[in-house]
Coordinates of C-alpha atoms in Angstrom, one line a residue:
M1115 CA -19.3 39.7 18.8
T1116 CA -19.2 40.3 15.1
D1117 CA -16.6 43.4 14.8
V1118 CA -13.1 42.6 14.1
T1119 CA -10.3 44.8 15.6
I1120 CA -8.3 46.7 13.2
P1121 CA -5.2 48.5 14.8
E1122 CA -4.8 52.4 14.4
G1123 CA -2.6 52.2 11.0
G1124 CA -3.9 49.3 9.7
F1125 CA -2.9 45.7 10.2
W1126 CA 0.3 44.8 11.0
P1127 CA 2.3 42.4 8.4
A1128 CA 3.1 38.8 9.2
P1129 CA 7.2 38.2 9.0
E1130 CA 7.9 36.8 6.0
V1131 CA 8.6 32.9 6.5
P1132 CA 12.7 32.2 6.1
Q1133 CA 12.8 29.7 3.3
P1134 CA 13.4 26.8 2.9
N1135 CA 10.5 26.1 4.7
I1136 CA 6.5 24.4 3.7
Y1137 CA 5.1 27.7 4.7
P1138 CA 3.3 29.6 3.1
M1139 CA 0.8 26.6 1.9
E1140 CA -0.3 27.0 -1.4
W1141 CA -1.8 24.8 -4.6
R1142 CA -0.4 26.0 -7.3
V1143 CA -1.2 23.7 -10.6
E1144 CA 1.1 24.4 -13.8
T1145 CA 1.0 21.0 -15.3
A1146 CA -2.5 19.4 -15.7
K1147 CA -0.9 16.2 -16.8
L1148 CA 0.8 15.5 -13.5
A1149 CA -2.7 16.4 -11.8
A1150 CA -4.3 13.8 -14.0
I1151 CA -1.5 11.0 -13.6
Y1152 CA -2.0 11.6 -9.6
E1153 CA -5.7 11.0 -10.0
K1154 CA -5.3 8.2 -11.9
S1155 CA -2.7 6.6 -9.1
K1156 CA -5.7 6.7 -6.6
R1157 CA -8.0 4.6 -8.9
M1158 CA -5.1 2.3 -9.2
V1159 CA -4.3 1.6 -5.6
W1160 CA -3.8 -2.0 -4.7
N1161 CA -3.0 -4.0 -1.4
P1162 CA -0.2 -6.5 -1.1
A1163 CA -2.2 -8.3 1.7
D1164 CA -5.0 -9.2 -1.1
L1165 CA -2.3 -11.3 -3.3
P1166 CA -3.0 -14.7 -3.2
W1167 CA -0.5 -15.9 -0.2
D1168 CA -2.2 -18.9 0.3
L1169 CA -0.4 -19.9 -2.7
L1170 CA 3.1 -19.5 -1.7
D1171 CA 3.7 -23.0 -0.3
P1172 CA 7.2 -23.3 1.5
A1173 CA 6.8 -27.0 1.1
A1174 CA 6.7 -26.9 -2.6
F1175 CA 10.4 -25.6 -2.8
T1176 CA 13.7 -27.2 -1.6
R1177 CA 15.5 -25.6 1.2
E1178 CA 18.3 -24.2 -1.2
Q1179 CA 15.0 -22.8 -3.7
R1180 CA 13.5 -21.2 -0.6
L1181 CA 16.8 -19.5 0.3
G1182 CA 17.6 -18.5 -3.0
I1183 CA 13.9 -16.9 -3.4
M1184 CA 14.7 -15.0 -0.2
Y1185 CA 17.9 -14.1 -1.3
W1186 CA 16.7 -12.5 -4.6
F1187 CA 14.2 -10.5 -2.7
S1188 CA 16.8 -9.5 -0.1
V1189 CA 18.8 -8.0 -2.9
L1190 CA 15.5 -6.6 -4.4
A1191 CA 14.9 -5.0 -0.8
N1192 CA 18.3 -3.2 -0.9
F1193 CA 16.2 -1.1 -3.5
D1194 CA 12.7 -1.2 -2.8
A1195 CA 13.1 -0.7 1.0
S1196 CA 15.2 2.4 0.4
G1197 CA 11.9 3.8 -2.4
P1198 CA 9.8 5.0 0.7
A1199 CA 12.3 6.9 2.4
V1200 CA 13.8 8.2 -0.6
F1201 CA 10.5 9.9 -1.9
A1202 CA 9.6 10.5 1.5
R1203 CA 12.6 13.0 1.5
A1204 CA 12.2 14.2 -1.8
T1205 CA 8.4 15.0 -0.9
I1206 CA 9.4 17.0 2.0
Q1207 CA 12.1 18.9 -0.1
A1208 CA 9.2 19.5 -2.8
F1209 CA 7.1 21.2 -0.3
E1210 CA 10.2 23.3 0.9
K1211 CA 10.8 24.4 -2.6
H1212 CA 7.4 25.0 -2.9
E1213 CA 7.1 22.9 -6.2
E1214 CA 3.5 23.3 -8.0
D1215 CA 1.2 20.9 -6.1
P1216 CA 1.1 18.0 -8.7
V1217 CA 4.7 17.0 -8.2
R1218 CA 4.4 17.0 -4.5
K1219 CA 1.1 14.9 -4.9
C1220 CA 2.9 12.6 -7.5
F1221 CA 5.9 12.2 -4.8
F1222 CA 3.6 11.3 -2.5
S1223 CA 1.9 8.6 -4.6
I1224 CA 5.0 7.1 -5.6
T1225 CA 6.3 6.9 -1.5
R1226 CA 2.7 5.1 -1.1
D1227 CA 3.7 2.8 -4.2
E1228 CA 7.0 1.9 -2.8
M1229 CA 6.1 1.0 0.5
N1230 CA 3.5 -1.5 -1.2
H1231 CA 6.7 -3.0 -3.2
E1232 CA 8.6 -3.0 0.1
E1233 CA 5.8 -4.9 2.1
C1234 CA 5.9 -7.5 -1.1
C1235 CA 9.7 -8.0 -0.2
Q1236 CA 8.6 -8.5 3.2
R1237 CA 5.8 -10.9 3.1
S1238 CA 7.7 -13.2 0.4
I1239 CA 10.5 -13.1 2.9
S1240 CA 9.0 -14.0 6.0
R1241 CA 6.6 -16.8 4.4
L1242 CA 9.4 -18.7 3.0
W1243 CA 12.2 -17.8 5.4
P1244 CA 11.4 -16.6 8.9
G1245 CA 13.9 -14.0 10.1
G1246 CA 15.1 -12.9 6.7
P1247 CA 16.7 -11.4 5.4
L1248 CA 19.4 -11.1 8.5
G1249 CA 17.7 -12.3 11.8
W1250 CA 18.4 -15.7 11.4
E1251 CA 21.4 -18.5 12.2
P1252 CA 22.9 -19.9 8.8
S1253 CA 23.7 -23.7 9.5
T1254 CA 25.0 -24.5 6.0
D1255 CA 27.8 -23.2 3.5
L1256 CA 25.4 -21.9 1.1
E1257 CA 23.5 -20.3 3.8
H1258 CA 26.6 -18.9 5.3
A1259 CA 27.4 -17.4 1.8
A1260 CA 23.5 -15.8 1.8
H1261 CA 23.9 -14.2 5.0
N1262 CA 27.1 -13.1 4.3
N1263 CA 26.3 -11.5 0.9
I1264 CA 23.1 -9.8 2.0
G1265 CA 24.9 -7.9 5.0
W1266 CA 27.5 -6.5 2.2
L1267 CA 24.4 -5.4 0.1
Y1268 CA 23.1 -3.7 2.9
H1269 CA 26.5 -2.1 4.0
N1270 CA 26.5 -0.3 0.3
G1271 CA 22.9 0.4 0.5
G1272 CA 23.7 2.2 3.8
R1273 CA 26.3 4.2 1.9
Y1274 CA 23.7 4.9 -0.5
W1275 CA 21.1 6.5 1.8
T1276 CA 24.3 8.5 3.4
G1277 CA 25.1 10.0 0.2
Y1278 CA 21.6 10.3 -1.0
N1279 CA 20.8 12.7 2.0
A1280 CA 24.0 14.4 1.5
A1281 CA 23.0 15.1 -2.1
V1282 CA 19.4 15.5 -2.6
G1283 CA 19.0 19.2 -1.1
K1284 CA 21.5 20.6 -3.8
Y1285 CA 20.3 18.9 -7.1
S1286 CA 17.8 20.5 -9.3
L1287 CA 14.6 18.5 -10.7
A1288 CA 16.3 18.1 -13.7
V1289 CA 18.9 15.9 -12.4
L1290 CA 17.1 14.2 -9.7
F1291 CA 14.4 13.1 -12.1
T1292 CA 16.8 12.2 -14.8
S1293 CA 18.0 10.0 -12.0
F1294 CA 14.8 8.9 -10.7
M1295 CA 14.1 8.1 -14.4
M1296 CA 16.9 5.5 -14.8
G1297 CA 15.8 3.7 -11.7
E1298 CA 11.9 3.5 -13.1
M1299 CA 13.0 2.5 -16.6
A1300 CA 15.1 -0.2 -14.8
A1301 CA 12.4 -1.5 -12.5
S1302 CA 9.6 -1.5 -15.5
T1303 CA 12.1 -3.6 -17.5
L1304 CA 12.8 -6.0 -14.8
F1305 CA 9.2 -6.4 -13.6
R1306 CA 7.8 -7.0 -17.1
G1307 CA 10.6 -9.5 -17.7
M1308 CA 9.9 -11.4 -14.7
A1309 CA 6.1 -11.5 -14.9
G1310 CA 6.1 -12.9 -18.2
A1311 CA 8.8 -15.6 -17.0
T1312 CA 8.1 -16.7 -13.7
G1313 CA 5.7 -20.0 -13.2
H1314 CA 4.1 -18.9 -10.2
P1315 CA 0.6 -17.4 -10.3
L1316 CA 1.4 -15.4 -7.2
F1317 CA 4.6 -13.7 -8.5
S1318 CA 3.2 -13.4 -11.8
E1319 CA 0.4 -11.1 -10.1
M1320 CA 2.6 -9.4 -7.7
F1321 CA 5.4 -8.0 -10.8
H1322 CA 2.4 -7.2 -13.2
K1323 CA 1.2 -5.0 -10.4
I1324 CA 4.7 -3.4 -9.5
G1325 CA 5.4 -3.1 -12.8
R1326 CA 2.3 -1.3 -13.6
D1327 CA 3.2 1.1 -11.0
E1328 CA 6.7 1.6 -12.3
S1329 CA 5.5 2.4 -15.3
R1330 CA 3.5 5.3 -14.0
H1331 CA 6.0 6.7 -12.0
L1332 CA 8.2 6.7 -15.5
Q1333 CA 5.3 8.8 -17.1
I1334 CA 5.5 10.9 -13.9
C1335 CA 9.7 11.5 -14.3
M1336 CA 9.1 12.0 -17.9
T1337 CA 6.2 14.6 -17.5
I1338 CA 8.6 16.8 -15.2
L1339 CA 11.7 16.4 -17.2
E1340 CA 9.2 17.6 -20.2
N1341 CA 9.3 20.5 -18.2
E1342 CA 12.7 20.9 -16.6
W1343 CA 15.0 20.0 -19.2
P1344 CA 14.8 23.0 -22.0
G1345 CA 17.2 25.7 -21.2
L1346 CA 19.7 23.3 -19.4
T1347 CA 23.0 24.6 -19.2
D1348 CA 26.2 22.7 -20.1
D1349 CA 27.2 22.2 -16.6
V1350 CA 24.0 20.5 -15.6
R1351 CA 23.8 18.6 -19.0
S1352 CA 27.5 17.2 -18.0
L1353 CA 26.0 16.3 -14.3
I1354 CA 23.2 14.5 -15.7
T1355 CA 25.4 12.4 -18.0
R1356 CA 27.4 11.7 -15.1
Q1357 CA 24.2 10.8 -12.8
L1358 CA 23.3 8.2 -15.8
R1359 CA 26.4 6.4 -15.3
A1360 CA 25.8 6.5 -11.9
G1361 CA 22.3 5.1 -12.1
F1362 CA 23.8 2.3 -14.2
V1363 CA 26.5 1.4 -11.7
F1364 CA 23.9 1.0 -8.6
L1365 CA 20.8 -0.5 -10.8
S1366 CA 23.2 -3.3 -12.3
M1367 CA 22.6 -5.3 -8.7
I1368 CA 19.4 -6.0 -9.4
L1369 CA 19.1 -5.7 -13.1
W1370 CA 22.2 -7.9 -13.8
E1371 CA 25.5 -7.9 -11.9
P1372 CA 27.3 -5.3 -10.2
P1373 CA 29.9 -3.2 -12.1
E1374 CA 33.1 -1.5 -10.3
G1375 CA 32.7 2.2 -9.3
F1376 CA 30.5 2.0 -6.4
W1377 CA 30.2 -1.6 -4.8
E1378 CA 32.3 -2.2 -2.0
L1379 CA 32.0 -6.2 -1.9
P1380 CA 34.3 -9.2 -1.1
P1381 CA 36.3 -10.9 -3.8
Y1382 CA 34.1 -14.0 -3.4
F1383 CA 30.7 -12.2 -3.6
L1384 CA 29.9 -12.7 -7.3
H1385 CA 30.6 -16.1 -7.5
N1386 CA 28.0 -16.9 -4.3
H1387 CA 25.9 -14.2 -5.9
R1388 CA 25.2 -16.4 -9.1
V1389 CA 25.0 -19.6 -7.0
L1390 CA 22.3 -18.1 -5.2
M1391 CA 20.4 -16.6 -8.2
D1392 CA 20.6 -20.2 -9.6
H1393 CA 18.5 -21.4 -7.2
A1394 CA 16.0 -18.9 -7.3
R1395 CA 15.9 -19.0 -11.1
D1396 CA 15.6 -23.1 -10.4
A1397 CA 12.7 -22.6 -8.0
G1398 CA 10.3 -20.6 -10.8
L1399 CA 10.7 -17.1 -9.5
G1400 CA 11.5 -15.8 -13.0
V1401 CA 15.0 -14.7 -12.8
L1402 CA 16.1 -13.8 -16.4
S1403 CA 19.5 -15.6 -17.6
Y1404 CA 22.4 -13.4 -17.5
D1405 CA 22.5 -12.9 -21.1
E1406 CA 19.0 -12.1 -21.1
Q1407 CA 19.5 -9.6 -18.0
A1408 CA 22.4 -8.3 -20.2
E1409 CA 20.0 -7.5 -23.3
N1410 CA 17.0 -6.1 -21.2
W1411 CA 19.4 -3.8 -19.4
R1412 CA 20.9 -2.8 -22.8
I1413 CA 17.3 -2.3 -24.4
A1414 CA 16.7 -0.1 -21.3
M1415 CA 19.9 2.0 -22.0
A1416 CA 18.7 2.6 -25.5
R1417 CA 15.6 3.8 -24.6
V1418 CA 17.2 6.4 -22.2
R1419 CA 19.9 7.3 -24.4
V1420 CA 17.1 8.4 -27.2
I1421 CA 15.3 10.4 -24.5
V1422 CA 18.2 12.3 -23.2
E1423 CA 19.9 13.0 -26.6
R1424 CA 17.1 14.7 -27.6
W1425 CA 17.9 17.6 -25.2
G1426 CA 21.4 17.6 -26.0
I1427 CA 22.7 15.4 -23.1
E1428 CA 25.6 13.3 -24.0
F1429 CA 25.2 9.6 -23.0
P1430 CA 28.1 7.8 -21.1
A1431 CA 30.0 4.7 -22.0
I1432 CA 28.9 1.6 -20.6
P1433 CA 31.6 -0.5 -21.5
E1434 CA 30.1 -3.7 -19.5
L1435 CA 27.4 -3.8 -22.5
D1436 CA 29.7 -2.4 -25.1
I1437 CA 27.8 0.9 -25.4
E1438 CA 29.8 3.6 -26.3
G1439 CA 29.9 7.3 -24.9
V1440 CA 31.5 9.9 -22.8
A1441 CA 33.8 8.1 -20.5
V1442 CA 32.7 8.7 -16.7
D1443 CA 35.4 7.1 -14.5
V1444 CA 34.9 8.2 -10.5
I1445 CA 31.5 7.3 -9.0
D1446 CA 31.2 9.2 -5.6
P1447 CA 28.4 8.1 -3.1
E1448 CA 26.9 11.5 -3.6
D1449 CA 26.6 10.6 -7.3
I1450 CA 23.9 7.8 -6.5
I1451 CA 20.8 9.6 -6.3
P1452 CA 18.3 6.9 -8.6
V1453 CA 15.6 4.8 -6.7
F1454 CA 13.7 1.5 -7.7

């Protein structure tokens, strides 16, 4: 049978697909640079299982040092373990809003990378502290402090996820990617510093690879923002200013120390956090000192400031780092959009 059936009066038009919806499918390309970045991401893929895990010998550390390393990776996992889900949700939204094909593919590539970063947390914790982050029974005061702190961290991580789910659908790419850019700038800063500071070959290779991924993510963010920032309204600029402050407040937990504005923490949290970080630092993980962390964060904020002010976006005040700007006082969980 070779003839098709044509009804009298012609074919019936298919109903319009209600939007938002991933259909009709299309592969529109408007930004060739994004397509090239996606191709690069496929060539630079790596497998966390191939890292030299046999070099990570638990017997080479004291119990306190192992606990400190586990704690640091548990703090990191509060951010990196959210990455796959955050970008998976953003990938779906990009399909539903019919963003150009390279935007969707770049979202997918970041989702894949973030899963690698989560796996690094998982493998590091399970090798040094079986049952971590929370599936173990503490037996000393220090262990109880670590277990309790991690519980409080993940309480706040849950608040972040709830807020993100409520907010992501209502923000434009300009707002979303300014927030993502904050996270990627922070991440590339952190891992670049730690890769140079750690004395352990496994952690050095891990941090170099993660840092390389984060630099590519930052490149994706900047390419999209170059398309999205021209023609911003004053309302959107104001919203971006608020997002920049929210990003600092959220990301400081891993980049430095948690400021007021979002984090719900007990009064003893910060002291115990510092004690545990000292043990991770003593173990040679590459955790920078308080002052080094502050200076790294200050440099990252200066880079972000130069970028956004070119587009007439005011930078928020960061009094914790003595950075002047627009005052942003109240941070709602739905303002916390950055991903690490």
